[in-house]
Amino acid sequence: MDQKTYTVLLVEDETSVSGVLGSALERAGYTVLTATDGEEGLRLALLKHPDVILADLVLPRMGGLDMIRSIRKDSWGVNAEIIILTNVLDVAALGEAMNQNTFFYMIKGDSSMGDIIARIRSRIDAREARPTSSP
């Protein structure tokens, strides 16, 4: 039986973080798409429909929350699995992120690669467990 390959969109402007995290995700068996700003993240999300989006809040050209709001306006994006991974510990941003139906808000400095990969896996497992509607 073939095992499905899952895709993670990593929206991160810090190349060192993106490189390390992208490599770890690939070693864990994920296909990784990367974007270095919110506009590119939005474009890739709507074009490629990744299984999970891992996004920073502080991004050039379009901030992470604006990107998430735009994704949520799309028929596919309404139910997209989104995890915020940022260094911004901001109660207002956390509240807004939760209002945008993000599932986890993780602080980079407090999150190990194992924690991040486990959160991604949990979102994929949750999505896979949801019943699909028949046409």
mmCIF file of C-alpha atoms in Angstrom:
data_model
loop_
_atom_site.group_PDB
_atom_site.id
_atom_site.type_symbol
_atom_site.label_atom_id
_atom_site.label_comp_id
_atom_site.label_asym_id
_atom_site.label_seq_id
_atom_site.Cartn_x
_atom_site.Cartn_y
_atom_site.Cartn_z
ATOM 1 C CA MET A 1 0.000 0.000 0.000
ATOM 2 C CA ASP A 2 1.317 3.450 -0.908
ATOM 3 C CA GLN A 3 1.752 5.903 1.934
ATOM 4 C CA LYS A 4 0.373 9.396 1.275
ATOM 5 C CA THR A 5 2.896 12.205 1.314
ATOM 6 C CA TYR A 6 1.673 15.281 3.149
ATOM 7 C CA THR A 7 2.603 18.831 2.234
ATOM 8 C CA VAL A 8 3.505 21.588 4.677
ATOM 9 C CA LEU A 9 3.648 25.219 3.597
ATOM 10 C CA LEU A 10 6.266 27.007 5.682
ATOM 11 C CA VAL A 11 5.809 30.796 5.635
ATOM 12 C CA GLU A 12 8.908 32.206 7.324
ATOM 13 C CA ASP A 13 11.115 35.170 6.422
ATOM 14 C CA GLU A 14 14.122 34.170 8.547
ATOM 15 C CA THR A 15 16.141 31.967 6.191
ATOM 16 C CA SER A 16 18.026 30.259 9.021
ATOM 17 C CA VAL A 17 14.763 29.193 10.691
ATOM 18 C CA SER A 18 13.201 28.231 7.374
ATOM 19 C CA GLY A 19 16.212 26.141 6.362
ATOM 20 C CA VAL A 20 16.491 24.217 9.624
ATOM 21 C CA LEU A 21 12.761 23.660 9.971
ATOM 22 C CA GLY A 22 12.311 22.772 6.294
ATOM 23 C CA SER A 23 15.085 20.174 6.512
ATOM 24 C CA ALA A 24 13.610 18.667 9.679
ATOM 25 C CA LEU A 25 10.171 18.434 8.055
ATOM 26 C CA GLU A 26 11.614 16.769 4.959
ATOM 27 C CA ARG A 27 13.478 14.246 7.138
ATOM 28 C CA ALA A 28 10.143 13.549 8.853
ATOM 29 C CA GLY A 29 8.676 12.665 5.451
ATOM 30 C CA TYR A 30 6.829 15.850 4.500
ATOM 31 C CA THR A 31 6.940 17.693 1.215
ATOM 32 C CA VAL A 32 7.821 21.283 2.101
ATOM 33 C CA LEU A 33 6.793 24.428 0.242
ATOM 34 C CA THR A 34 8.383 27.655 1.427
ATOM 35 C CA ALA A 35 7.443 31.304 1.211
ATOM 36 C CA THR A 36 9.413 34.221 2.641
ATOM 37 C CA ASP A 37 6.542 36.710 2.846
ATOM 38 C CA GLY A 38 2.803 36.763 3.412
ATOM 39 C CA GLU A 39 1.860 37.478 -0.202
ATOM 40 C CA GLU A 40 3.828 34.470 -1.468
ATOM 41 C CA GLY A 41 2.418 32.370 1.372
ATOM 42 C CA LEU A 42 -1.119 33.317 0.381
ATOM 43 C CA ARG A 43 -0.445 32.600 -3.295
ATOM 44 C CA LEU A 44 1.077 29.179 -2.567
ATOM 45 C CA ALA A 45 -1.654 28.250 -0.077
ATOM 46 C CA LEU A 46 -4.454 28.984 -2.534
ATOM 47 C CA LEU A 47 -2.614 27.383 -5.459
ATOM 48 C CA LYS A 48 -1.233 24.239 -3.809
ATOM 49 C CA HIS A 49 -3.709 23.564 -0.946
ATOM 50 C CA PRO A 50 -1.113 22.203 1.493
ATOM 51 C CA ASP A 51 -2.143 19.830 4.254
ATOM 52 C CA VAL A 52 -0.807 22.192 6.944
ATOM 53 C CA ILE A 53 0.341 25.812 6.883
ATOM 54 C CA LEU A 54 3.031 26.774 9.394
ATOM 55 C CA ALA A 55 3.183 30.575 9.480
ATOM 56 C CA ASP A 56 5.033 33.341 11.249
ATOM 57 C CA LEU A 57 3.114 36.481 12.218
ATOM 58 C CA VAL A 58 5.807 39.023 11.384
ATOM 59 C CA LEU A 59 6.338 38.811 7.633
ATOM 60 C CA PRO A 60 7.239 41.280 4.893
ATOM 61 C CA ARG A 61 4.733 42.433 2.233
ATOM 62 C CA MET A 62 1.760 40.974 4.148
ATOM 63 C CA GLY A 63 1.680 40.081 7.835
ATOM 64 C CA GLY A 64 0.799 36.603 8.991
ATOM 65 C CA LEU A 65 -2.619 37.512 10.387
ATOM 66 C CA ASP A 66 -3.570 39.329 7.165
ATOM 67 C CA MET A 67 -2.440 36.288 5.194
ATOM 68 C CA ILE A 68 -4.550 33.998 7.400
ATOM 69 C CA ARG A 69 -7.612 36.271 7.065
ATOM 70 C CA SER A 70 -7.220 36.137 3.275
ATOM 71 C CA ILE A 71 -6.835 32.352 3.278
ATOM 72 C CA ARG A 72 -9.999 32.023 5.396
ATOM 73 C CA LYS A 73 -11.993 33.942 2.739
ATOM 74 C CA ASP A 74 -11.322 31.191 0.190
ATOM 75 C CA SER A 75 -13.655 28.171 0.009
ATOM 76 C CA TRP A 76 -10.702 25.791 0.468
ATOM 77 C CA GLY A 77 -9.045 28.040 3.047
ATOM 78 C CA VAL A 78 -12.020 28.105 5.405
ATOM 79 C CA ASN A 79 -10.931 24.717 6.744
ATOM 80 C CA ALA A 80 -7.179 24.918 6.094
ATOM 81 C CA GLU A 81 -5.017 23.591 8.923
ATOM 82 C CA ILE A 82 -2.937 26.536 10.175
ATOM 83 C CA ILE A 83 -0.350 26.613 12.932
ATOM 84 C CA ILE A 84 1.284 29.881 13.957
ATOM 85 C CA LEU A 85 4.980 29.635 14.821
ATOM 86 C CA THR A 86 6.341 33.004 15.890
ATOM 87 C CA ASN A 87 8.477 34.852 18.408
ATOM 88 C CA VAL A 88 5.659 37.349 18.984
ATOM 89 C CA LEU A 89 4.058 36.790 22.367
ATOM 90 C CA ASP A 90 1.172 39.205 21.976
ATOM 91 C CA VAL A 91 -2.168 38.594 23.681
ATOM 92 C CA ALA A 92 -4.088 40.609 21.062
ATOM 93 C CA ALA A 93 -2.416 38.682 18.229
ATOM 94 C CA LEU A 94 -3.137 35.411 20.009
ATOM 95 C CA GLY A 95 -6.806 36.374 20.334
ATOM 96 C CA GLU A 96 -7.015 37.356 16.675
ATOM 97 C CA ALA A 97 -5.279 34.136 15.644
ATOM 98 C CA MET A 98 -7.829 32.104 17.575
ATOM 99 C CA ASN A 99 -10.632 34.121 15.949
ATOM 100 C CA GLN A 100 -9.183 33.049 12.597
ATOM 101 C CA ASN A 101 -9.536 29.391 13.580
ATOM 102 C CA THR A 102 -5.839 28.663 13.911
ATOM 103 C CA PHE A 103 -5.240 25.534 15.879
ATOM 104 C CA PHE A 104 -1.966 26.218 17.631
ATOM 105 C CA TYR A 105 0.027 29.313 18.495
ATOM 106 C CA MET A 106 3.602 28.228 19.166
ATOM 107 C CA ILE A 107 6.532 30.376 20.287
ATOM 108 C CA LYS A 108 9.703 29.572 18.302
ATOM 109 C CA GLY A 109 12.053 29.815 21.258
ATOM 110 C CA ASP A 110 9.865 27.529 23.378
ATOM 111 C CA SER A 111 9.180 24.889 20.719
ATOM 112 C CA SER A 112 11.470 22.009 19.816
ATOM 113 C CA MET A 113 11.518 20.471 16.341
ATOM 114 C CA GLY A 114 9.822 17.445 17.884
ATOM 115 C CA ASP A 115 7.032 19.645 19.293
ATOM 116 C CA ILE A 116 6.492 21.348 15.933
ATOM 117 C CA ILE A 117 6.434 18.086 13.991
ATOM 118 C CA ALA A 118 4.063 16.542 16.555
ATOM 119 C CA ARG A 119 1.651 19.497 16.180
ATOM 120 C CA ILE A 120 1.728 19.164 12.396
ATOM 121 C CA ARG A 121 1.057 15.426 12.672
ATOM 122 C CA SER A 122 -1.832 16.042 15.094
ATOM 123 C CA ARG A 123 -3.481 18.478 12.657
ATOM 124 C CA ILE A 124 -3.139 16.024 9.774
ATOM 125 C CA ASP A 125 -4.521 13.201 11.929
ATOM 126 C CA ALA A 126 -7.462 15.391 13.009
ATOM 127 C CA ARG A 127 -8.222 16.340 9.415
ATOM 128 C CA GLU A 128 -7.973 12.733 8.232
ATOM 129 C CA ALA A 129 -10.380 11.640 10.991
ATOM 130 C CA ARG A 130 -13.088 14.110 9.905
ATOM 131 C CA PRO A 131 -15.890 12.574 7.890
ATOM 132 C CA THR A 132 -15.962 13.618 4.262
ATOM 133 C CA SER A 133 -19.203 14.694 2.691
ATOM 134 C CA SER A 134 -20.493 12.852 -0.353
ATOM 135 C CA PRO A 135 -21.546 14.821 -3.434
#
